[in-house]
PDB file of C-alpha atoms and ligand atoms in Angstrom:
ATOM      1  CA  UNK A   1      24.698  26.096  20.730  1.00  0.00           C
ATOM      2  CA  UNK A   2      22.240  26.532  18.128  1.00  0.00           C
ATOM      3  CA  UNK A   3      18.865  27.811  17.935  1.00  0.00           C
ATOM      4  CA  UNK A   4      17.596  24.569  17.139  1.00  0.00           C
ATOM      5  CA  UNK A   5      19.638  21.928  19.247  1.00  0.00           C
ATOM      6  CA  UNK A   6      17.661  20.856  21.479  1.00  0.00           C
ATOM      7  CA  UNK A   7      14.656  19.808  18.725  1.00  0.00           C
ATOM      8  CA  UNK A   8      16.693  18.626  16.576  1.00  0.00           C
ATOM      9  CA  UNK A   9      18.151  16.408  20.117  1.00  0.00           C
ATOM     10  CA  UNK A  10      14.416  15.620  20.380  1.00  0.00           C
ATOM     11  CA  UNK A  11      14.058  14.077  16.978  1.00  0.00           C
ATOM     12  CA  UNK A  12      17.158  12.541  17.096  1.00  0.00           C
ATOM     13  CA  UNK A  13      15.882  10.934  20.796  1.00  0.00           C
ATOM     14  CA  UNK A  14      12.719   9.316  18.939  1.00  0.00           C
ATOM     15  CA  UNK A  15      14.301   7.615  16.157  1.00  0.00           C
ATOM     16  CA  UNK A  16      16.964   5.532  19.190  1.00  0.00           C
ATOM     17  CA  UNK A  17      13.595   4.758  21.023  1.00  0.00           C
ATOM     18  CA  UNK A  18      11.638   3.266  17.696  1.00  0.00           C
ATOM     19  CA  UNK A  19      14.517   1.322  17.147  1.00  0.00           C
ATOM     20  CA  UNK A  20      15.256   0.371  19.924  1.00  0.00           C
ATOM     21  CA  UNK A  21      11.703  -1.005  20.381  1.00  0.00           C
ATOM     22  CA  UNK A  22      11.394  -2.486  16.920  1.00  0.00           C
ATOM     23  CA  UNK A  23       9.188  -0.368  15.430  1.00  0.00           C
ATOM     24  CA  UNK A  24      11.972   0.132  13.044  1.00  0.00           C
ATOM     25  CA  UNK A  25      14.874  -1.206  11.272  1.00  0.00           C
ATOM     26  CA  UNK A  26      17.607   0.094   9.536  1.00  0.00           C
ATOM     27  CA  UNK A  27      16.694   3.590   7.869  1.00  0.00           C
ATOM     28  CA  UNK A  28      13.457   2.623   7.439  1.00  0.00           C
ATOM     29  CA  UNK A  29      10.815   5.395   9.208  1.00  0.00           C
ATOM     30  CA  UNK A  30      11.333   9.054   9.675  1.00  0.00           C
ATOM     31  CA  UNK A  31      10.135  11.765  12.439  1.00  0.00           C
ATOM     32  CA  UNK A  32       9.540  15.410  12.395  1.00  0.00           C
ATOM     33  CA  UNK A  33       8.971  18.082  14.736  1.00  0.00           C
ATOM     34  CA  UNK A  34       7.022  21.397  13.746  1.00  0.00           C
ATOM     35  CA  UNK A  35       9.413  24.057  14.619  1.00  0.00           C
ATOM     36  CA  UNK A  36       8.302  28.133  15.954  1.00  0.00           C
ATOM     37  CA  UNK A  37       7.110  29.926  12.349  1.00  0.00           C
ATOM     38  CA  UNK A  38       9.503  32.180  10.787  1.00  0.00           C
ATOM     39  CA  UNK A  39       8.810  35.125   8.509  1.00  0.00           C
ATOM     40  CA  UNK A  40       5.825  33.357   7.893  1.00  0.00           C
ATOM     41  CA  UNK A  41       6.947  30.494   7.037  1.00  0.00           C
ATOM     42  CA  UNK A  42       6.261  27.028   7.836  1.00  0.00           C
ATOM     43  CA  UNK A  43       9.514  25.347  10.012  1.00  0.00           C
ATOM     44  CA  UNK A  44      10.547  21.891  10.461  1.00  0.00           C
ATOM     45  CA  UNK A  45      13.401  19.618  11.843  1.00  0.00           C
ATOM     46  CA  UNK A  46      13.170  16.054  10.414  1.00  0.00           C
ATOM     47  CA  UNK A  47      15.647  13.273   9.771  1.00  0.00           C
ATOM     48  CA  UNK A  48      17.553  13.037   6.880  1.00  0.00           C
ATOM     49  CA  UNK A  49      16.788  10.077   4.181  1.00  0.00           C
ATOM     50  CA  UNK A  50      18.213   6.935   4.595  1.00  0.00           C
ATOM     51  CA  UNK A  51      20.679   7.186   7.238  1.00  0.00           C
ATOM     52  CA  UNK A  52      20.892   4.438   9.103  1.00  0.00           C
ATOM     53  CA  UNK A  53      19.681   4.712  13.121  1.00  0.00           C
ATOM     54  CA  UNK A  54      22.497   3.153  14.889  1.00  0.00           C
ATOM     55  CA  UNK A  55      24.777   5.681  12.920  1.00  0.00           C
ATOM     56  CA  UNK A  56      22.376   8.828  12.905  1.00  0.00           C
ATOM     57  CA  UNK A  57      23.483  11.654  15.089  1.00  0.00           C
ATOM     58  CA  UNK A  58      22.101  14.499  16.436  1.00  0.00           C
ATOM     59  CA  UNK A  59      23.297  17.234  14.182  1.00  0.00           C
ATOM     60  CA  UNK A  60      22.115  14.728  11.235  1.00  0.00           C
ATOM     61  CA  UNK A  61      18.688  16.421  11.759  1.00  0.00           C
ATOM     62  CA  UNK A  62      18.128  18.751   9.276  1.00  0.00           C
ATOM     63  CA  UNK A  63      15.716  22.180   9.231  1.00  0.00           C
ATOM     64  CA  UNK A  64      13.814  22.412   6.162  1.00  0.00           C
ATOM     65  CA  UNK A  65      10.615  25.176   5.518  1.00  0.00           C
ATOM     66  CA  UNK A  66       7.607  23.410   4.267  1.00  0.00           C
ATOM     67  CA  UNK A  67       8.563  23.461   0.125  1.00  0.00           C
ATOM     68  CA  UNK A  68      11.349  21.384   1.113  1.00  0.00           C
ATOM     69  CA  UNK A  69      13.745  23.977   0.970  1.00  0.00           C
ATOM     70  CA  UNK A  70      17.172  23.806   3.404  1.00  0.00           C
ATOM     71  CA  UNK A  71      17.586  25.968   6.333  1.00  0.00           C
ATOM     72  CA  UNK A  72      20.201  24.022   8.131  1.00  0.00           C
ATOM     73  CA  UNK A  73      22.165  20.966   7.534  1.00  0.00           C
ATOM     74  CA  UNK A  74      24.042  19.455   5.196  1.00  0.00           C
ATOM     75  CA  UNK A  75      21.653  15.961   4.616  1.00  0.00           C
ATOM     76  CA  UNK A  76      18.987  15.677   2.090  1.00  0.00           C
ATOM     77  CA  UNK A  77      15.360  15.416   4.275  1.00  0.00           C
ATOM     78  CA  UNK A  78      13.570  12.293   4.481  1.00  0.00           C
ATOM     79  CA  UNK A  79      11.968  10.986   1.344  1.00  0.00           C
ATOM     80  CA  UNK A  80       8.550  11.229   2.695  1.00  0.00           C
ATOM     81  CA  UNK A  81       8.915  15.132   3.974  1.00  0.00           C
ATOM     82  CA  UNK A  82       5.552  15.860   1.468  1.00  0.00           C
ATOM     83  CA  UNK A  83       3.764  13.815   4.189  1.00  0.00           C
ATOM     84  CA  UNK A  84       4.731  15.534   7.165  1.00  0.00           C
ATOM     85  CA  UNK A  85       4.259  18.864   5.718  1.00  0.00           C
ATOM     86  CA  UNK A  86       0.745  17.389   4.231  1.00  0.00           C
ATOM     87  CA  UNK A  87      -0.360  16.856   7.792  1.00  0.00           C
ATOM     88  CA  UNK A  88       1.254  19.445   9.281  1.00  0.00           C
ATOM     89  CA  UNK A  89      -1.189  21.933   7.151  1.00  0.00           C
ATOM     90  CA  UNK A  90      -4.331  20.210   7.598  1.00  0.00           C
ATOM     91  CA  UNK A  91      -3.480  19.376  11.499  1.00  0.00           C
ATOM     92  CA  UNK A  92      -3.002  22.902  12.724  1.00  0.00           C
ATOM     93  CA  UNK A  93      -3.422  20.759  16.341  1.00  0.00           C
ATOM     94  CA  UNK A  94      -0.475  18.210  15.089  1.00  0.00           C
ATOM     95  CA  UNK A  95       3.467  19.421  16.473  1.00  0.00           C
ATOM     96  CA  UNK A  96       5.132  15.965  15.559  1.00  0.00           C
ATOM     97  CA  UNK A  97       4.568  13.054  13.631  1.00  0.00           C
ATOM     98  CA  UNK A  98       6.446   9.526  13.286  1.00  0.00           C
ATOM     99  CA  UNK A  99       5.821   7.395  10.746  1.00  0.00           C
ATOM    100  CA  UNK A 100       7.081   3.717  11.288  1.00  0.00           C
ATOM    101  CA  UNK A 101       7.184   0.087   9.743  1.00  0.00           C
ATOM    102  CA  UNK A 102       6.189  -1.872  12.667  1.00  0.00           C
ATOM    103  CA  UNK A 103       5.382  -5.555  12.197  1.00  0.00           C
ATOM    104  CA  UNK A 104       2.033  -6.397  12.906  1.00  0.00           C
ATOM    105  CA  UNK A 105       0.633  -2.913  12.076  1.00  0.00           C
ATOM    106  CA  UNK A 106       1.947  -3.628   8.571  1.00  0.00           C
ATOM    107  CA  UNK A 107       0.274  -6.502   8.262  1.00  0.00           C
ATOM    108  CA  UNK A 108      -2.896  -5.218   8.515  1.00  0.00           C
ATOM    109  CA  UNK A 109      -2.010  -2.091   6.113  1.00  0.00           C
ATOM    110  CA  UNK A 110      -1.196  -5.159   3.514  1.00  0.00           C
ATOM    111  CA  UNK A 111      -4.285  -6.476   4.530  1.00  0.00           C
ATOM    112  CA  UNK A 112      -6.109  -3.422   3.971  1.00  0.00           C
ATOM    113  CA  UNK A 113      -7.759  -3.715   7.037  1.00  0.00           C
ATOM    114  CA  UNK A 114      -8.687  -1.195   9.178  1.00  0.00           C
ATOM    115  CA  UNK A 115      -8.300  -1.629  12.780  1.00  0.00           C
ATOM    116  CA  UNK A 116     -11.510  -1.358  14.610  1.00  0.00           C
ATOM    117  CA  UNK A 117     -11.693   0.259  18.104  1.00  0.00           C
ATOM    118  CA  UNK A 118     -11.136  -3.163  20.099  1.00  0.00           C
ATOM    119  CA  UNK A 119      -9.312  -1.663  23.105  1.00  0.00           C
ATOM    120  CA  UNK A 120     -10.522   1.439  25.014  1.00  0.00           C
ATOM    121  CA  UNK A 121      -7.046   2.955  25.172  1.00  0.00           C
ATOM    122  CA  UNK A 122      -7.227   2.967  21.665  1.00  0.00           C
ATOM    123  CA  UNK A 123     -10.125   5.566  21.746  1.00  0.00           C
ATOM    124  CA  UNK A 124      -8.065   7.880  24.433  1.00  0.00           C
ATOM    125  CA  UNK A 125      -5.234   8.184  22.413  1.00  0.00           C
ATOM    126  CA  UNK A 126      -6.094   7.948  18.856  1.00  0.00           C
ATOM    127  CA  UNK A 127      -9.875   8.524  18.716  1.00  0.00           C
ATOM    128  CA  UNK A 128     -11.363   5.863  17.329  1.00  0.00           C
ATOM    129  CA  UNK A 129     -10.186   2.688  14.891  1.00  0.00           C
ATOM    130  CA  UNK A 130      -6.773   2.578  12.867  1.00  0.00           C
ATOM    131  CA  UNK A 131      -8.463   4.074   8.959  1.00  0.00           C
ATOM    132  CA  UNK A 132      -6.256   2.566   5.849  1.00  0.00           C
ATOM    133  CA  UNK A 133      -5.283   5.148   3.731  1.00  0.00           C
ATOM    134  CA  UNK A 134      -5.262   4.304   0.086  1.00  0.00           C
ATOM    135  CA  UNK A 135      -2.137   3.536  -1.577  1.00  0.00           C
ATOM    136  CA  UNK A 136      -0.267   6.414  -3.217  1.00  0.00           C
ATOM    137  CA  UNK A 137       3.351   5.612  -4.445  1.00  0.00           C
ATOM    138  CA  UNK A 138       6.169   6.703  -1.759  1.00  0.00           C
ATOM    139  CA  UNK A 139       7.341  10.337  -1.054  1.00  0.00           C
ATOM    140  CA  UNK A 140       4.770  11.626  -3.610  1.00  0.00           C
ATOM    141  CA  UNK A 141       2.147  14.611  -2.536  1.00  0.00           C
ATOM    142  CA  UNK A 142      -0.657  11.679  -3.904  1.00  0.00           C
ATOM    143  CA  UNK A 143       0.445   9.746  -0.989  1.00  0.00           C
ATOM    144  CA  UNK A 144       0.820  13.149   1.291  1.00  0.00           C
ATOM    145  CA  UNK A 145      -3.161  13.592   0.858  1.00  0.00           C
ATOM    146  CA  UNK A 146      -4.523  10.297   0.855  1.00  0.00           C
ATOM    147  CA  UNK A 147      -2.626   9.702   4.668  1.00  0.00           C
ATOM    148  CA  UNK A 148      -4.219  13.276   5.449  1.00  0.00           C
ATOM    149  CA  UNK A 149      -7.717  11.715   4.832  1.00  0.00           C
ATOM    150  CA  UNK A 150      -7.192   8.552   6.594  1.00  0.00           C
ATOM    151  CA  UNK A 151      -5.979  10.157   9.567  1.00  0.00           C
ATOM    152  CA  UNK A 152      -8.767  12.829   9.550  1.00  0.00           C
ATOM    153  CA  UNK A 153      -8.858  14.046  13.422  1.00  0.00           C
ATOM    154  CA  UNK A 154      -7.436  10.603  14.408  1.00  0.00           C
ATOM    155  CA  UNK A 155      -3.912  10.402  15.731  1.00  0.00           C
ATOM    156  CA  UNK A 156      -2.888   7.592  13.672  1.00  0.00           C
ATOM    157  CA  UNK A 157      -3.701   5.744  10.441  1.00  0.00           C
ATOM    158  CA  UNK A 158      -2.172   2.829   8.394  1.00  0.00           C
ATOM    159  CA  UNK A 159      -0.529   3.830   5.490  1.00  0.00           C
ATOM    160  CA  UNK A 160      -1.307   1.130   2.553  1.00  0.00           C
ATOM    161  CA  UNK A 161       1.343  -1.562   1.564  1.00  0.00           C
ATOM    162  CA  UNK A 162       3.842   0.822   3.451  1.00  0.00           C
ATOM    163  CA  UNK A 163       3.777   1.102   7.564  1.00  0.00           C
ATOM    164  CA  UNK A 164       2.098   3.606   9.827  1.00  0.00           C
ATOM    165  CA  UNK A 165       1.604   7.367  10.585  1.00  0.00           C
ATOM    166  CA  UNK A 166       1.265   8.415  14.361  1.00  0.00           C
ATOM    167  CA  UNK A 167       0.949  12.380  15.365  1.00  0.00           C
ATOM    168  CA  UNK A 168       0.711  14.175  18.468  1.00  0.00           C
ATOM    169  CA  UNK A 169       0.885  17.364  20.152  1.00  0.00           C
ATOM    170  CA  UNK A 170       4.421  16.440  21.056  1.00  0.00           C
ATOM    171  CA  UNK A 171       6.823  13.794  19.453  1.00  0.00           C
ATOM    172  CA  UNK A 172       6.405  11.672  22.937  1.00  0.00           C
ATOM    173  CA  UNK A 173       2.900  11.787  22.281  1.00  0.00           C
ATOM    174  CA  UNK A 174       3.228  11.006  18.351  1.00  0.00           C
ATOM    175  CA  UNK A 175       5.651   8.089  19.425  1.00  0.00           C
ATOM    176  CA  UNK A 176       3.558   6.867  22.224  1.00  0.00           C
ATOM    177  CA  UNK A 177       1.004   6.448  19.604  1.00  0.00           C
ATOM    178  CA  UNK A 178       2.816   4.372  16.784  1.00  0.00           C
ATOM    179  CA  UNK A 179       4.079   1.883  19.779  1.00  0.00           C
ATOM    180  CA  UNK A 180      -0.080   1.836  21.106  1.00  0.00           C
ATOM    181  CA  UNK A 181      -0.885   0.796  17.340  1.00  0.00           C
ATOM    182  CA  UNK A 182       1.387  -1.748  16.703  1.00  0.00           C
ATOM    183  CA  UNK A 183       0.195  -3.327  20.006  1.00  0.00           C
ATOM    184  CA  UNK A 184      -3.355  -3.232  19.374  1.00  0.00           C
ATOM    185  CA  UNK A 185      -2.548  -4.523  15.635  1.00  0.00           C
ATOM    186  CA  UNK A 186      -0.935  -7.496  17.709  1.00  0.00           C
ATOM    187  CA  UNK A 187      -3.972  -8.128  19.419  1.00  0.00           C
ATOM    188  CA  UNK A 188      -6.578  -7.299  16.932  1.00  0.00           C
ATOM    189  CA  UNK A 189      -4.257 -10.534  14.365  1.00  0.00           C
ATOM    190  CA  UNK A 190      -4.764 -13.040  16.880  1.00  0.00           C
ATOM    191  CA  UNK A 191      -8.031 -12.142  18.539  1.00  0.00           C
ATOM    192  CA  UNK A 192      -8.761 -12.493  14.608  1.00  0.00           C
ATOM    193  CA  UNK A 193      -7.420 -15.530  14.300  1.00  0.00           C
ATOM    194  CA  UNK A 194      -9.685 -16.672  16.990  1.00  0.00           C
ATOM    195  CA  UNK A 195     -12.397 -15.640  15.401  1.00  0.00           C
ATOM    196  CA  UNK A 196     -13.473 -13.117  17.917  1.00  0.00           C
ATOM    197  CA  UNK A 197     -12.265  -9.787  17.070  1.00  0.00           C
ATOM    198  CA  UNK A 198     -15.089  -7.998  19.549  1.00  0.00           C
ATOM    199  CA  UNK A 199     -15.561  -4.301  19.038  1.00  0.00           C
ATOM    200  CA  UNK A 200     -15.494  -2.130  21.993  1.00  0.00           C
ATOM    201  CA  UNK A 201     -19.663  -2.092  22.503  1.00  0.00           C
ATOM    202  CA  UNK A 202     -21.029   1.187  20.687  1.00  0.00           C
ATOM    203  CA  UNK A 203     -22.311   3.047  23.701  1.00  0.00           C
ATOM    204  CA  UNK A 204     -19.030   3.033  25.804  1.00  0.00           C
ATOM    205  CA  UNK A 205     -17.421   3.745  22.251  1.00  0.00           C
ATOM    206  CA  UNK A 206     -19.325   7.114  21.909  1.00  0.00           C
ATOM    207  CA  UNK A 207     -18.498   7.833  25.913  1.00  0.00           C
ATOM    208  CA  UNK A 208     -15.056   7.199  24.565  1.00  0.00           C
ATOM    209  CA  UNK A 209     -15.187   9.112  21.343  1.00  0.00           C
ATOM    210  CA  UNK A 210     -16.676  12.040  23.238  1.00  0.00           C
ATOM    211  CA  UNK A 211     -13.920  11.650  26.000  1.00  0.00           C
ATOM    212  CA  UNK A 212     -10.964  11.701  23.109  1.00  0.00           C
ATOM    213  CA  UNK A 213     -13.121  15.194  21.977  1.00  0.00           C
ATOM    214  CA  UNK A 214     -13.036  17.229  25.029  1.00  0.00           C
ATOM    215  CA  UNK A 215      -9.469  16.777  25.501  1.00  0.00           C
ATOM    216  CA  UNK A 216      -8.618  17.838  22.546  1.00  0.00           C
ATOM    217  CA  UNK A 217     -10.674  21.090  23.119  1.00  0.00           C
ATOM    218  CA  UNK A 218      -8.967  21.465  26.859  1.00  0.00           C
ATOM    219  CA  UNK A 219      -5.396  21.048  24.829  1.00  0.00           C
ATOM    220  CA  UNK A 220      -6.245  23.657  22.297  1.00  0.00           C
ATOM    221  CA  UNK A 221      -8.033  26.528  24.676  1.00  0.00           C
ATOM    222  CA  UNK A 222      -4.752  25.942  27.041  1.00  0.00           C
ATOM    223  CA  UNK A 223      -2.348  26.217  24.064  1.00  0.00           C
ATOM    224  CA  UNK A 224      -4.557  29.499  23.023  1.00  0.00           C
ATOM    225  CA  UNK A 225      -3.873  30.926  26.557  1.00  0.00           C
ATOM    226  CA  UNK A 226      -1.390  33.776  26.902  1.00  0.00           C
TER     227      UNK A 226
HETATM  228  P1  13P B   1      13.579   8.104   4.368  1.00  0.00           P
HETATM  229  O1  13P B   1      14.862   7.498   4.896  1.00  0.00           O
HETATM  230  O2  13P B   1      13.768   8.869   3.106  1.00  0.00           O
HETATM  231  O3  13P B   1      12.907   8.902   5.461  1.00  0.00           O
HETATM  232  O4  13P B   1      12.616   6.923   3.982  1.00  0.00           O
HETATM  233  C1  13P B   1      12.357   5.896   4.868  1.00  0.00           C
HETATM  234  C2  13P B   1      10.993   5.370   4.720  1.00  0.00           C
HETATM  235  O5  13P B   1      10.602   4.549   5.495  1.00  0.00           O
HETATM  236  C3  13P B   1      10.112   5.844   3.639  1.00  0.00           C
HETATM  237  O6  13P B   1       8.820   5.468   3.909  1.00  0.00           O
END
């Protein structure tokens, strides 16, 4: 058994559920977990590049430190690890993130369009609207810092011309939270198309925003306990 089986299970677990919902296809997407610090260092188990998910296994999931370098496995890391790492850095708060291609929600990050807050849940579980972060070319450190400032405290943002970013304080969480955005993309396109893409009204959104707030708080004095 090794010492980092049952993350690298844990990754391996996410990337069968996004496909298996559609929120992928192929290789496309990646997921990371933030692994116990060693020596200092920054740890991390993500998948490998462009392996495809109906072949990916377990042990596929490779440990890297945070300048890319291997600690275990025999796979090159995903293409995109400068963005995990990116966020993992400014998000001390952040333990896994998933990054997806989802349908709808790439619509609207071809669109450009931010998702406004439009369903409560949305404000819960992300904090707020869906930000677009500006395009920066794949797997580059540009793109690494322009998703960082889109997602800001959020859990999610849009990642231009490209898919979506999700994060959590635990890879359900961080997966939860791609499969909430690509349903409120759904719903934000057609109430569009209607014409009537309402807002959530500004005084239950600052209820809501304040709500999202204090539980991050509770989350990080409990994590600070001993
Ligand atoms: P990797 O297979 O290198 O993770 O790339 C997939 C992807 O979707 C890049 O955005």
């Amino acid at each position: 058994m090794g010492k980092w089986d049952q993350q690298k299970q844990a990754v391996w677990r996410a990337t069968q559920e996004m496909e298996r919902t559609g929120l992928v296809s192929g290789a496309s997407g990646n997921v990371s977990v933030r692994l116990a610090p060693e020596d200092g260092r920054m740890l991390l188990a993500v998948t490998p590049t462009q392996v495809p998910y109906t072949r990916l296994k377990p042990e596929d999931i490779v440990v890297i430190d945070s300048e890319g370098e291997p600690i275990e496995g025999e796979l090159l890391p995903s293409s995109e690890t400068l963005m995990h790492v990116g966020i993992y850095r400014a998000r001390p708060d952040v333990r896994a993130v998933v990054h997806t291609h989802s349908i709808y929600a790439s619509v609207c990050a071809v669109a450009g369009l931010e998702i406004p807050p439009v369903i409560d849940e949305m404000v819960f579980f992300i904090g707020g609207g869906v930000r677009v972060a500006e395009y920066g070319f794949p797997g580059t450190e540009d793109l690494a810092e322009k998703v960082v400032v889109a997602l800001g405290d959020r859990n999610a943002a849009l990642v231009r011309n490209h898919g979506v970013v999700g994060v959590g304080r635990s890879l359900e969480v961080a997966l939860e939270v791609c499969g909430l955005v690509e349903r409120v993309a759904q719903i934000f396109v057609y109430a569009s198309l209607l014409g009537r893409a309402n807002p959530i009204p500004q005084e239950a959104l600052a209820t809501e925003e304040e709500l999202f707030q204090m539980r991050r708080r509770a989350e990080s004095e409990e994590e600070s306990q001993p």
